[in-house]
Coordinates of C-alpha atoms and ligand atoms in Angstrom, one line a residue:
M1 CA 29.4 17.6 -29.7
G2 CA 27.7 18.1 -26.3
K3 CA 28.1 22.2 -26.6
T4 CA 25.0 22.7 -25.4
L5 CA 25.3 25.4 -22.9
F6 CA 23.8 24.9 -19.1
I7 CA 22.5 28.5 -19.1
D8 CA 20.4 27.5 -22.0
F9 CA 19.0 24.9 -20.0
S10 CA 18.4 27.2 -17.1
L11 CA 16.5 29.3 -19.8
L12 CA 14.3 27.0 -21.0
C13 CA 13.4 26.0 -17.1
E14 CA 12.6 29.5 -16.6
E15 CA 10.4 29.9 -19.6
I16 CA 8.6 26.8 -19.3
G17 CA 7.5 27.9 -15.4
K18 CA 6.6 31.3 -16.7
T19 CA 3.8 29.9 -19.3
A20 CA 0.4 28.2 -17.6
K21 CA -0.5 27.2 -21.0
R22 CA 0.4 23.6 -21.9
K23 CA 0.7 23.9 -25.7
E24 CA 3.0 26.6 -25.0
K25 CA 5.2 24.3 -23.2
I26 CA 5.2 21.4 -25.2
K27 CA 6.0 24.0 -27.8
I28 CA 9.2 25.4 -26.1
L29 CA 10.0 22.0 -24.9
S30 CA 10.0 20.8 -27.9
D31 CA 12.3 22.8 -29.7
F32 CA 14.5 22.6 -27.4
L33 CA 15.0 18.8 -27.5
L34 CA 15.4 18.8 -31.2
K35 CA 18.3 20.8 -30.9
L36 CA 20.0 18.5 -28.4
D37 CA 23.0 15.9 -29.4
K38 CA 22.9 11.9 -28.8
E39 CA 24.4 12.3 -25.6
E40 CA 23.1 15.1 -24.1
I41 CA 19.5 13.7 -24.0
G42 CA 19.9 11.5 -21.0
P43 CA 21.5 14.3 -18.7
V44 CA 19.0 17.1 -20.1
L45 CA 16.1 14.5 -19.0
T46 CA 17.8 13.9 -15.3
F47 CA 18.1 17.9 -15.0
L48 CA 14.2 18.5 -16.4
L49 CA 13.0 15.9 -14.2
G50 CA 15.1 16.5 -10.8
K51 CA 16.3 13.4 -10.8
I52 CA 20.2 13.6 -10.5
S53 CA 20.3 13.1 -6.9
A54 CA 17.9 9.9 -7.3
E55 CA 20.0 8.4 -10.1
K56 CA 23.3 8.9 -9.3
K57 CA 23.0 9.2 -5.5
L58 CA 25.1 12.0 -5.1
G59 CA 25.2 12.0 -1.3
I60 CA 24.8 16.0 -1.3
R61 CA 22.0 16.9 0.7
E62 CA 20.2 20.2 1.8
G63 CA 22.5 21.4 4.7
G64 CA 25.8 20.1 2.4
I65 CA 24.8 23.2 -0.1
I66 CA 23.9 25.8 2.4
R67 CA 27.1 25.7 3.9
I68 CA 28.8 26.0 0.3
I69 CA 26.7 28.7 -0.6
E70 CA 27.3 30.6 2.7
K71 CA 31.3 30.1 2.5
I72 CA 31.5 31.0 -1.2
S73 CA 29.3 34.4 -0.8
G74 CA 30.1 34.9 3.0
K75 CA 26.1 35.6 3.4
R76 CA 23.4 34.0 5.7
F77 CA 21.4 31.7 3.6
S78 CA 18.0 31.6 5.5
D79 CA 17.8 35.6 4.9
F80 CA 17.4 35.3 1.5
L81 CA 15.3 32.1 1.9
A82 CA 12.9 33.8 4.1
K83 CA 12.7 36.8 1.3
T84 CA 12.2 34.4 -1.9
G85 CA 10.6 31.1 -0.3
D86 CA 12.0 29.0 -2.9
F87 CA 15.8 27.2 -2.4
G88 CA 17.2 28.1 -6.0
E89 CA 15.6 31.8 -5.8
A90 CA 17.4 32.5 -2.9
V91 CA 20.8 31.2 -4.5
K92 CA 20.4 33.3 -7.3
E93 CA 19.4 36.6 -5.1
I94 CA 22.9 35.5 -3.4
F95 CA 24.9 35.4 -6.5
Y96 CA 23.8 38.7 -7.5
E97 CA 24.5 40.2 -4.2
I98 CA 28.1 38.7 -5.0
N99 CA 28.3 39.9 -8.4
R100 CA 28.3 37.0 -10.2
D101 CA 25.9 38.2 -12.9
K102 CA 29.2 39.1 -14.7
I103 CA 30.5 35.5 -15.1
K104 CA 30.2 34.8 -18.7
P105 CA 27.7 31.9 -18.8
A106 CA 30.2 28.6 -20.1
L107 CA 29.5 25.4 -18.7
T108 CA 27.9 22.9 -21.0
I109 CA 24.9 20.4 -19.7
K110 CA 27.8 17.5 -20.6
E111 CA 30.1 19.0 -18.5
V112 CA 27.8 19.6 -15.4
Y113 CA 26.7 16.2 -15.7
E114 CA 30.1 14.6 -15.7
E115 CA 31.0 16.2 -12.8
F116 CA 28.1 15.1 -10.9
V117 CA 28.6 11.7 -12.1
R118 CA 32.3 12.3 -10.5
I119 CA 30.8 13.3 -7.2
S120 CA 28.9 10.3 -7.3
E121 CA 31.5 8.0 -7.6
I122 CA 33.5 9.4 -4.4
K123 CA 33.4 6.9 -1.2
G124 CA 35.5 6.8 1.8
D125 CA 36.4 8.6 4.8
F126 CA 36.8 12.1 3.5
S127 CA 34.0 11.5 0.7
K128 CA 31.9 14.5 2.1
E129 CA 34.7 17.0 1.8
E130 CA 35.5 16.0 -1.6
K131 CA 31.9 15.7 -2.9
E132 CA 31.3 19.2 -1.5
K133 CA 34.5 20.8 -3.5
I134 CA 33.8 19.7 -6.5
L135 CA 30.1 21.1 -6.3
T136 CA 32.1 24.3 -4.9
D137 CA 34.6 24.5 -8.1
I138 CA 31.1 23.8 -10.7
L139 CA 29.5 26.7 -8.2
E140 CA 32.1 29.0 -8.5
R141 CA 32.2 29.0 -12.3
A142 CA 28.3 29.6 -12.4
N143 CA 26.1 32.7 -12.8
P144 CA 23.1 33.2 -10.7
L145 CA 20.8 31.7 -13.2
E146 CA 23.3 28.6 -13.4
A147 CA 23.8 28.2 -10.0
K148 CA 19.7 28.6 -9.3
Y149 CA 19.4 25.6 -11.4
I150 CA 22.4 23.5 -10.7
V151 CA 21.1 23.3 -7.1
K152 CA 17.3 23.2 -7.7
S153 CA 18.5 20.0 -9.9
I154 CA 20.3 18.3 -7.0
I155 CA 17.4 19.1 -4.5
G156 CA 14.9 17.8 -7.0
E157 CA 12.3 20.6 -6.8
M158 CA 11.9 22.3 -10.4
R159 CA 8.8 23.9 -10.1
H160 CA 8.0 24.4 -14.0
G161 CA 5.5 21.7 -14.1
V162 CA 7.6 19.1 -16.4
K163 CA 6.6 15.8 -15.4
E164 CA 6.5 12.8 -17.4
G165 CA 3.3 13.5 -19.2
L166 CA 4.4 16.9 -20.6
L167 CA 7.4 14.9 -21.8
I168 CA 5.2 12.4 -23.9
E169 CA 3.2 14.9 -25.4
S170 CA 6.2 17.0 -26.5
L171 CA 7.6 13.7 -27.8
S172 CA 4.2 13.2 -29.7
F173 CA 4.0 16.6 -31.4
I174 CA 7.4 15.7 -32.5
L175 CA 6.7 12.5 -34.0
N176 CA 3.4 13.7 -35.0
I177 CA 2.2 10.1 -33.5
D178 CA -0.7 9.4 -30.8
K179 CA 0.4 10.1 -27.1
K180 CA -1.1 7.0 -26.1
E181 CA 1.4 4.8 -28.3
I182 CA 4.4 6.8 -26.5
E183 CA 2.6 6.3 -22.9
R184 CA 2.3 2.7 -23.5
S185 CA 6.5 2.4 -24.5
F186 CA 6.5 4.4 -21.2
L187 CA 4.3 2.4 -19.2
I188 CA 5.3 -0.9 -20.0
S189 CA 9.0 0.1 -19.9
G190 CA 8.9 2.1 -16.9
D191 CA 11.6 4.3 -18.2
I192 CA 10.9 7.9 -19.4
K193 CA 14.6 8.3 -20.5
K194 CA 14.7 5.5 -22.6
V195 CA 11.5 6.6 -24.7
L196 CA 12.6 10.1 -25.2
F197 CA 15.9 8.8 -26.4
E198 CA 14.7 6.3 -28.8
G199 CA 11.7 8.6 -29.8
L200 CA 14.4 11.6 -30.8
T201 CA 16.7 9.0 -32.1
R202 CA 15.1 6.5 -34.2
G203 CA 11.7 8.2 -34.6
K204 CA 8.4 6.0 -34.7
D205 CA 10.4 2.4 -35.0
G206 CA 12.4 3.3 -32.0
I207 CA 9.1 3.9 -30.0
R208 CA 7.3 1.3 -31.4
D209 CA 10.0 -1.4 -30.7
I210 CA 10.0 -0.7 -27.0
E211 CA 9.1 -3.9 -25.1
F212 CA 8.5 -5.2 -22.0
K213 CA 11.6 -6.8 -20.2
I214 CA 11.1 -9.2 -17.2
F215 CA 12.6 -7.3 -14.3
N216 CA 12.0 -4.4 -15.6
P217 CA 8.8 -3.5 -14.0
L218 CA 5.3 -2.4 -15.2
F219 CA 3.6 1.2 -13.6
P220 CA 0.8 -0.8 -11.4
M221 CA -2.5 0.0 -12.3
L222 CA -4.5 1.9 -9.3
A223 CA -8.1 2.1 -8.4
E224 CA -10.7 5.1 -7.8
T225 CA -12.8 5.6 -5.1
A226 CA -16.7 4.5 -5.4
N227 CA -19.2 6.5 -3.2
S228 CA -21.2 3.2 -2.6
I229 CA -21.2 -0.3 -4.0
E230 CA -24.2 0.3 -6.1
E231 CA -22.4 2.5 -7.5
A232 CA -19.3 1.2 -8.4
I233 CA -21.9 -2.0 -9.8
S234 CA -24.3 -0.1 -11.9
L235 CA -21.2 1.6 -13.6
H236 CA -20.2 -1.7 -15.1
K237 CA -24.2 -2.9 -15.6
G238 CA -23.6 -5.7 -13.1
K239 CA -20.2 -7.0 -15.1
V240 CA -18.2 -7.1 -12.4
A241 CA -16.1 -9.5 -9.8
I242 CA -15.4 -8.3 -6.2
E243 CA -12.4 -9.1 -4.4
Y244 CA -11.4 -8.4 -0.7
K245 CA -9.2 -5.1 -0.8
L246 CA -6.4 -6.2 1.5
D247 CA -4.4 -3.6 3.7
G248 CA -1.1 -4.3 3.3
I249 CA 2.1 -3.9 0.7
R250 CA 1.4 -4.1 -3.1
A251 CA 3.7 -6.2 -4.7
Q252 CA 4.9 -7.0 -8.5
I253 CA 6.7 -10.1 -8.5
H254 CA 9.1 -11.2 -11.5
K255 CA 10.4 -14.7 -11.9
E256 CA 12.3 -16.3 -14.6
G257 CA 13.8 -20.1 -13.6
E258 CA 15.1 -19.6 -10.1
K259 CA 15.2 -15.7 -10.3
V260 CA 12.7 -13.8 -8.2
I261 CA 12.2 -10.0 -8.0
I262 CA 9.5 -8.2 -5.9
F263 CA 8.7 -4.4 -6.9
S264 CA 7.3 -2.2 -4.6
R265 CA 4.4 0.1 -5.9
N266 CA 6.8 2.6 -6.4
L267 CA 8.8 0.0 -8.6
E268 CA 11.5 -0.2 -5.4
N269 CA 13.1 -3.7 -5.2
I270 CA 12.0 -5.0 -1.8
T271 CA 13.0 -8.7 -2.3
D272 CA 15.4 -8.8 0.6
S273 CA 12.4 -7.9 2.9
F274 CA 10.5 -11.1 2.2
P275 CA 12.4 -14.0 2.2
E276 CA 9.8 -16.3 2.5
I277 CA 7.6 -15.2 -0.5
V278 CA 10.2 -15.5 -2.7
K279 CA 10.4 -18.9 -1.5
E280 CA 6.4 -19.5 -2.3
I281 CA 6.7 -17.8 -5.2
K282 CA 9.5 -20.3 -6.4
K283 CA 7.0 -23.1 -6.2
I284 CA 5.1 -21.6 -9.4
K285 CA 6.3 -24.0 -12.0
V286 CA 6.6 -22.0 -15.4
E287 CA 9.3 -20.4 -17.4
S288 CA 9.0 -17.2 -16.5
I289 CA 6.0 -15.0 -14.9
V290 CA 4.9 -11.6 -13.6
V291 CA 2.1 -11.4 -10.8
E292 CA 0.7 -8.8 -8.8
G293 CA -0.4 -9.4 -5.2
E294 CA -0.5 -7.9 -1.9
I295 CA 1.6 -9.0 0.8
I296 CA -0.4 -8.9 4.6
G297 CA 0.7 -9.1 8.0
V298 CA -1.5 -12.2 9.5
D299 CA -1.6 -12.9 13.8
R300 CA -1.2 -16.2 15.0
E301 CA -4.4 -17.6 13.6
G302 CA -3.8 -16.3 10.4
K303 CA -6.2 -13.3 11.0
P304 CA -5.2 -10.2 8.9
L305 CA -3.2 -6.9 10.6
P306 CA -3.5 -3.7 9.4
F307 CA -1.1 -2.4 7.3
Q308 CA 1.0 -0.3 10.2
Y309 CA 2.1 -3.2 11.7
L310 CA 3.8 -4.4 8.7
M311 CA 6.1 -1.4 8.5
R312 CA 9.3 -1.1 10.7
R313 CA 9.5 2.3 10.8
A314 CA 13.5 2.5 10.5
G315 CA 14.4 6.5 9.7
R316 CA 15.0 6.2 6.4
K317 CA 13.1 7.1 3.5
R318 CA 11.2 4.8 2.4
D319 CA 12.7 1.7 4.1
I320 CA 9.9 -1.2 3.5
T321 CA 11.5 -4.1 6.0
F322 CA 10.3 -6.9 6.9
S323 CA 9.0 -6.3 10.5
G324 CA 9.6 -9.5 11.9
I325 CA 5.9 -10.4 11.9
P326 CA 4.6 -13.3 10.0
V327 CA 3.1 -12.2 6.4
K328 CA 1.7 -13.8 3.4
I329 CA 0.9 -13.1 -0.1
F330 CA -2.5 -13.2 -1.6
L331 CA -2.2 -13.1 -5.7
F332 CA -4.8 -10.8 -7.4
D333 CA -3.3 -10.3 -11.0
I334 CA -1.0 -11.6 -13.9
L335 CA 0.4 -9.6 -16.4
F336 CA 3.2 -11.6 -18.1
L337 CA 3.5 -15.3 -18.7
N338 CA 6.5 -17.2 -20.3
G339 CA 7.3 -14.5 -22.7
K340 CA 3.9 -13.1 -23.3
L341 CA 2.7 -10.0 -22.2
L342 CA -1.2 -10.4 -20.7
I343 CA -2.1 -7.0 -20.3
D344 CA -4.7 -6.5 -23.2
L345 CA -6.3 -9.8 -22.2
P346 CA -9.9 -8.7 -20.0
Y347 CA -9.9 -9.4 -16.6
C348 CA -11.9 -12.5 -16.9
E349 CA -9.3 -14.1 -18.6
R350 CA -6.1 -12.8 -16.8
R351 CA -8.1 -14.4 -13.4
R352 CA -8.4 -17.7 -15.1
L353 CA -4.5 -18.2 -15.9
L354 CA -3.8 -17.1 -12.5
E355 CA -6.2 -19.6 -10.7
E356 CA -4.0 -22.0 -13.0
I357 CA -0.8 -21.3 -12.2
G358 CA -2.3 -20.2 -8.6
R359 CA -2.8 -23.8 -7.7
E360 CA 0.7 -23.6 -6.0
I361 CA 0.1 -20.2 -4.4
Q362 CA -2.8 -18.2 -2.6
V363 CA -5.0 -16.2 -5.1
V364 CA -7.2 -13.6 -3.6
E365 CA -11.0 -14.7 -3.2
K366 CA -13.0 -13.5 -6.2
F367 CA -17.2 -13.3 -6.4
E368 CA -19.3 -12.3 -8.7
P369 CA -22.3 -11.1 -7.2
E370 CA -26.0 -11.7 -9.0
R371 CA -27.3 -8.7 -6.9
L372 CA -27.0 -5.7 -5.1
E373 CA -27.6 -7.6 -1.7
D374 CA -25.2 -10.2 -2.1
A375 CA -22.2 -8.1 -2.9
E376 CA -23.3 -5.6 0.2
N377 CA -23.3 -9.1 2.3
Y378 CA -20.0 -9.7 0.6
F379 CA -18.6 -6.4 1.7
E380 CA -19.9 -7.0 5.3
K381 CA -18.0 -10.2 4.9
A382 CA -14.6 -8.4 4.0
I383 CA -14.8 -6.2 6.7
S384 CA -15.9 -8.9 9.7
L385 CA -12.6 -10.9 8.4
G386 CA -10.5 -7.6 9.0
H387 CA -9.8 -6.3 5.3
E388 CA -10.1 -2.7 4.5
G389 CA -12.8 -3.2 2.3
I390 CA -13.7 -4.7 -1.3
M391 CA -12.4 -4.2 -4.8
V392 CA -15.0 -3.7 -7.1
K393 CA -13.4 -4.8 -10.9
N394 CA -15.0 -4.6 -14.4
I395 CA -14.2 -8.4 -15.4
S396 CA -13.9 -7.0 -19.3
S397 CA -11.0 -4.5 -18.4
P398 CA -7.5 -4.9 -19.7
Y399 CA -5.0 -4.3 -17.6
I400 CA -3.4 -0.7 -17.8
P401 CA -0.4 0.6 -16.2
G402 CA 0.3 3.4 -14.3
T403 CA -3.5 4.9 -14.2
R404 CA -5.9 4.9 -11.5
G405 CA -9.3 4.5 -13.2
K406 CA -12.9 3.4 -12.9
N407 CA -12.1 0.1 -14.1
W408 CA -11.4 -0.9 -10.3
L409 CA -13.5 0.6 -7.9
K410 CA -12.4 0.5 -4.3
I411 CA -14.9 0.8 -1.2
K412 CA -13.5 0.8 2.3
K413 CA -15.3 1.0 5.2
I414 CA -13.9 3.7 6.7
N415 CA -13.0 6.7 4.8
T416 CA -9.5 7.5 4.8
L417 CA -7.2 10.3 2.6
D418 CA -3.2 9.7 2.0
L419 CA -1.7 13.2 2.6
V420 CA 1.8 14.4 2.9
I421 CA 3.0 16.5 5.7
I422 CA 4.6 19.8 4.9
G423 CA 5.4 21.0 7.9
A424 CA 5.1 20.4 11.4
E425 CA 5.2 22.7 15.0
W426 CA 7.3 21.4 18.1
G427 CA 4.9 20.0 20.6
Y428 CA 4.2 20.6 24.2
G429 CA 4.6 19.0 27.8
R430 CA 5.7 15.5 27.6
R431 CA 6.3 16.3 23.9
K432 CA 8.0 19.4 23.5
N433 CA 11.3 17.7 22.1
Y434 CA 9.5 16.5 19.3
L435 CA 7.7 17.7 16.3
S436 CA 3.8 17.0 17.1
D437 CA 1.5 18.6 15.3
L438 CA 1.5 17.8 11.8
Y439 CA 0.5 20.2 8.8
L440 CA -1.2 18.0 6.1
G441 CA -1.2 18.8 2.4
I442 CA -3.2 17.5 -0.2
M443 CA -2.5 17.7 -4.2
D444 CA -4.0 20.1 -6.4
D445 CA -5.5 18.6 -9.4
E446 CA -2.9 19.4 -12.1
K447 CA -0.2 18.0 -9.7
R448 CA 1.5 20.9 -9.3
K449 CA 0.5 22.5 -6.1
I450 CA 0.5 21.0 -2.8
M451 CA -2.2 22.8 -0.6
C452 CA -2.7 22.6 3.1
V453 CA -6.0 20.8 4.6
G454 CA -5.3 21.2 8.6
K455 CA -3.4 19.8 11.2
T456 CA -3.2 17.0 13.8
F457 CA -1.1 15.5 16.7
K458 CA -3.2 12.5 16.9
G459 CA -2.7 9.0 16.0
L460 CA 1.2 8.5 16.1
S461 CA 2.9 7.3 19.5
D462 CA 5.6 9.0 21.1
E463 CA 8.3 6.4 19.7
E464 CA 6.8 7.4 16.2
L465 CA 6.9 10.9 17.0
K466 CA 10.4 10.9 18.1
N467 CA 11.5 8.9 14.6
L468 CA 9.5 11.3 12.7
T469 CA 11.0 14.2 14.2
G470 CA 14.5 13.7 13.1
R471 CA 12.9 12.6 9.7
L472 CA 11.1 16.1 9.5
L473 CA 14.3 18.3 10.1
S474 CA 16.0 16.6 7.9
L475 CA 13.5 17.3 5.0
K476 CA 13.3 21.3 6.6
I477 CA 13.0 24.3 4.0
S478 CA 12.4 27.0 6.6
Q479 CA 11.2 28.3 9.5
K480 CA 8.6 30.6 11.4
G481 CA 8.4 30.7 15.4
R482 CA 7.7 26.8 16.5
T483 CA 7.0 26.0 13.2
I484 CA 9.0 24.4 10.8
F485 CA 7.9 24.2 6.9
V486 CA 9.5 20.9 5.3
K487 CA 10.0 19.4 1.8
P488 CA 6.7 17.1 1.0
E489 CA 8.0 13.7 1.2
I490 CA 6.4 11.8 4.2
V491 CA 2.8 10.1 3.3
V492 CA 0.7 9.4 5.9
E493 CA -2.9 7.6 5.7
V494 CA -5.2 10.2 7.6
I495 CA -8.4 9.1 9.2
F496 CA -11.1 12.0 10.0
D497 CA -14.8 12.5 11.5
E498 CA -15.6 15.0 8.6
I499 CA -15.0 17.4 6.0
Q500 CA -15.7 21.2 6.5
K501 CA -15.2 23.9 4.7
S502 CA -12.5 26.6 5.9
P503 CA -11.2 29.7 5.2
V504 CA -8.1 29.2 7.6
Y505 CA -6.1 26.4 5.1
D506 CA -5.2 27.5 1.4
S507 CA -7.1 24.3 0.4
G508 CA -10.4 25.8 1.8
F509 CA -11.0 22.5 3.3
A510 CA -10.5 21.6 6.6
L511 CA -10.5 17.8 8.5
R512 CA -12.4 17.9 11.9
F513 CA -10.9 15.4 14.1
A514 CA -7.8 14.2 12.0
R515 CA -5.8 11.6 13.2
I516 CA -3.0 9.7 11.6
K517 CA -3.8 5.9 10.8
G518 CA -0.2 4.9 9.9
I519 CA 2.8 6.4 7.7
R520 CA 2.5 5.0 4.4
E521 CA 6.6 4.4 3.6
D522 CA 4.9 2.5 0.1
K523 CA 3.9 6.1 -0.7
G524 CA 5.4 9.2 -2.3
K525 CA 3.8 12.7 -2.8
Q526 CA 2.9 11.6 -6.4
D527 CA 0.0 9.2 -4.8
I528 CA -1.3 11.3 -2.2
N529 CA -5.0 12.3 -2.7
T530 CA -6.2 15.0 -4.8
I531 CA -8.5 18.1 -4.0
S532 CA -11.2 16.6 -6.4
D533 CA -11.3 13.4 -4.3
L534 CA -11.5 15.4 -1.4
K535 CA -14.5 17.6 -3.0
N536 CA -15.8 14.0 -4.2
L537 CA -16.0 13.1 -0.5
Y538 CA -17.7 16.2 0.7
K539 CA -20.4 16.1 -1.4
K540 CA -20.8 12.5 -0.8
Q541 CA -21.0 13.6 3.0
S542 CA -22.7 16.5 2.3
L543 CA -25.5 14.5 0.4
L544 CA -25.7 12.2 3.5
K545 CA -26.8 15.1 5.3
G546 CA -29.2 16.4 2.8
K547 CA -27.4 19.2 2.2
Y548 CA -27.6 18.9 -1.6
E549 CA -28.7 22.3 -2.4
E550 CA -26.4 24.2 -0.4
I551 CA -23.1 22.3 -2.4
Q552 CA -24.9 22.4 -5.9
G553 CA -24.3 25.9 -5.4
S554 CA -21.2 26.5 -4.2
L555 CA -19.4 23.4 -5.7
L556 CA -20.9 21.6 -8.9
Ligands
LIG1 P1 -5.1 2.5 -2.4 O1 -3.8 2.5 -1.8 O2 -6.2 2.9 -1.2 O3 -5.1 3.4 -3.8 O4 -5.9 1.3 -2.7 C1 -5.3 0.5 -4.2 C2 -4.3 -0.9 -3.4 O5 -5.0 -1.5 -3.0 C3 -3.5 -1.6 -4.6 O6 -2.3 -0.8 -5.0 C4 -3.1 -2.4 -3.9 O7 -2.0 -2.5 -2.8 C5 -4.5 -2.8 -2.6 N1 -4.9 -4.1 -3.4 C6 -5.4 -4.7 -2.0 N2 -6.5 -5.8 -2.4 C7 -6.5 -5.3 -3.9 C8 -7.2 -6.2 -4.7 N3 -7.9 -7.3 -4.5 N4 -7.1 -5.8 -6.1 C9 -5.9 -4.9 -6.2 N5 -5.6 -3.7 -5.5 C10 -5.6 -4.8 -4.1

C-alpha cells in the first residue's frame, strides 16, 4: 500500500506542464489519480497544489533550501537560477552537474510526505538545524527531477497549471457527473482534498453527501465591475437593489450558541482581531447562523474611514490585525440559519431574513430604484457619505460561493486595480535604503501568468516602504542590477490617471501616474485583476474619449 514513487509524481507534473491542452491535462491527471491508494490521495493533492508549506507550516524557506543545495553540491545557486529563471529547474540542473542522475529513484510519495510531517513537528531551540537536516537527507536520496519537485512543492510554485478547477474537471471526467455538482461540493465545503477523496473512494454518493458544516467557511461570492449605473441596472431589467459599497474588510461570521468565528475573504480566521464584533454578533439570538458583512473603520463622528486605516501593516504576511481605531460591522447577506443553508434562496428572500434577525445589529442600507436618476442620486449620496461606491445586486439571484459574476456589480467613484508586486528597485536620495520603485503585475485570463503593467514609487509613506522592503527581500527570487524580482504575494490597490498601450511591458499596457492606494493584506494573487479587466477599462476610457474606431480594430 502507498507504493507510488515520487518520481512518478514528478513525471506527472512535467507531463502536465508540457501540454497547454486542457483535455490532455485532464486525461493525464485522471489516469494518475485513479491509480492511487486511498492514503496517497491526500499527500498527492497537497504536493500537486504546492500546499505542503501552507498546510504543515514547515518553517523552511527559500533561503534554507538554497543553503542546503549549496552545501550538498558545492555550487553557487544564484548562477543556476540566473541561467534557468526557475527555482526548481535550477535545483535540477545542479543535481545533474553533481551526477545525481545516477541515483535510482526509490522515494515514495508517502515517504516524502511523512518526512515533511516530521519536519513540521520539530519545535524548539535547534529546530532550524534539525529541520534542514531532514530535508538534506531526503534531497541526498533524490535524483535531479525528484529534487526539482521536492523543492517546488515546498516553495509552492508548481507552474504546471493544476488548480482546483482542473482537479474538479478531472473528477467529473472520472465519475462521469456534471462538473457543476462537484464544484458545488467544493464551494460549500471549501475543501478540495475532501471532495477528491470522497469522489475517488466513494464515487458520486461521496460527492453528493458533502454538506455545509458551520465553522467551515464558504468561498465568498464576488462582484464584477460595471461600466456605468445604467449598464448595471439594464442588465437585470431594473430588478435590482442597490447597497453602499463599504470600503473595509469582508467578514463571514459563523455563530453557534456562544461560539463565534470571523473569517476573512481568504477564509482565514480573524476572530481575535475584532473582539467588539464578536460581542455584537452574540446579540443575535438564534441557534446557529452564518452572515456576511463589511467591517469598516470609523472616525469619532462615526464617518467611514478608507480601508487602509484599518490595517496595521505589521511585517508579516496577511496579518490582519485590529489597528486600534473603532470599527463597525454592516451586514449584507445571510447564508445559513438554524441548520438550513440559504444560498439557493433569491437575494430578496435572504435580505428579508437578514433584516428580521438584523434588528439587533446593523444591516447595510438597501435601496430599490424606480428610475435611473434615483440610482444615480443614490450613488452620489454613497460617495458623499464617504463610501467607495455602490453594489447593484440582482434581486432574484442566489448566493453562488466562490464566483465573480454579474449578479453583483460594483461601481466605484475612482477606478482602481488590484495588482501584485513582482519586483522592486532600490530608491535614490532619502529612499536609498528602501526598495521604492515597485513593479506591478496583472494576471492573464487563464490565471497562469502574471504580466507587468508598469511601476510606481508613489503613494506609500517612508515608514510603509521601510516595512515593505523587509518583506520584499524575504520574497526575493533573483536580482538584476538595482532591481530584485520577487514571488508575487503582496497585493496593492492602485489608482491611476489613464491606461495607455505600451510596448515596454509584457502586458502591452502601462498605467499613467500610477500610485498605491494601499496594501491589501486581505487579498492574495488569486484575487488580483486580470488583463480582461484592464482591457475593459481601457475600452471604457477610450469610448469616453471618442476613440471607438481606433480600439475596435485593435482590441475587439
Ligand atoms: P472588490 O474587493 O473591489 O472586488 O469588491 C468586492 C468587495 O466589496 C466584497 O468582497 C466586499 O468586501 C465589499 N463590499 C462592500 N460593500 C458591500 C456590499 N454592500 N455587498 C457586497 N460586498 C460589499
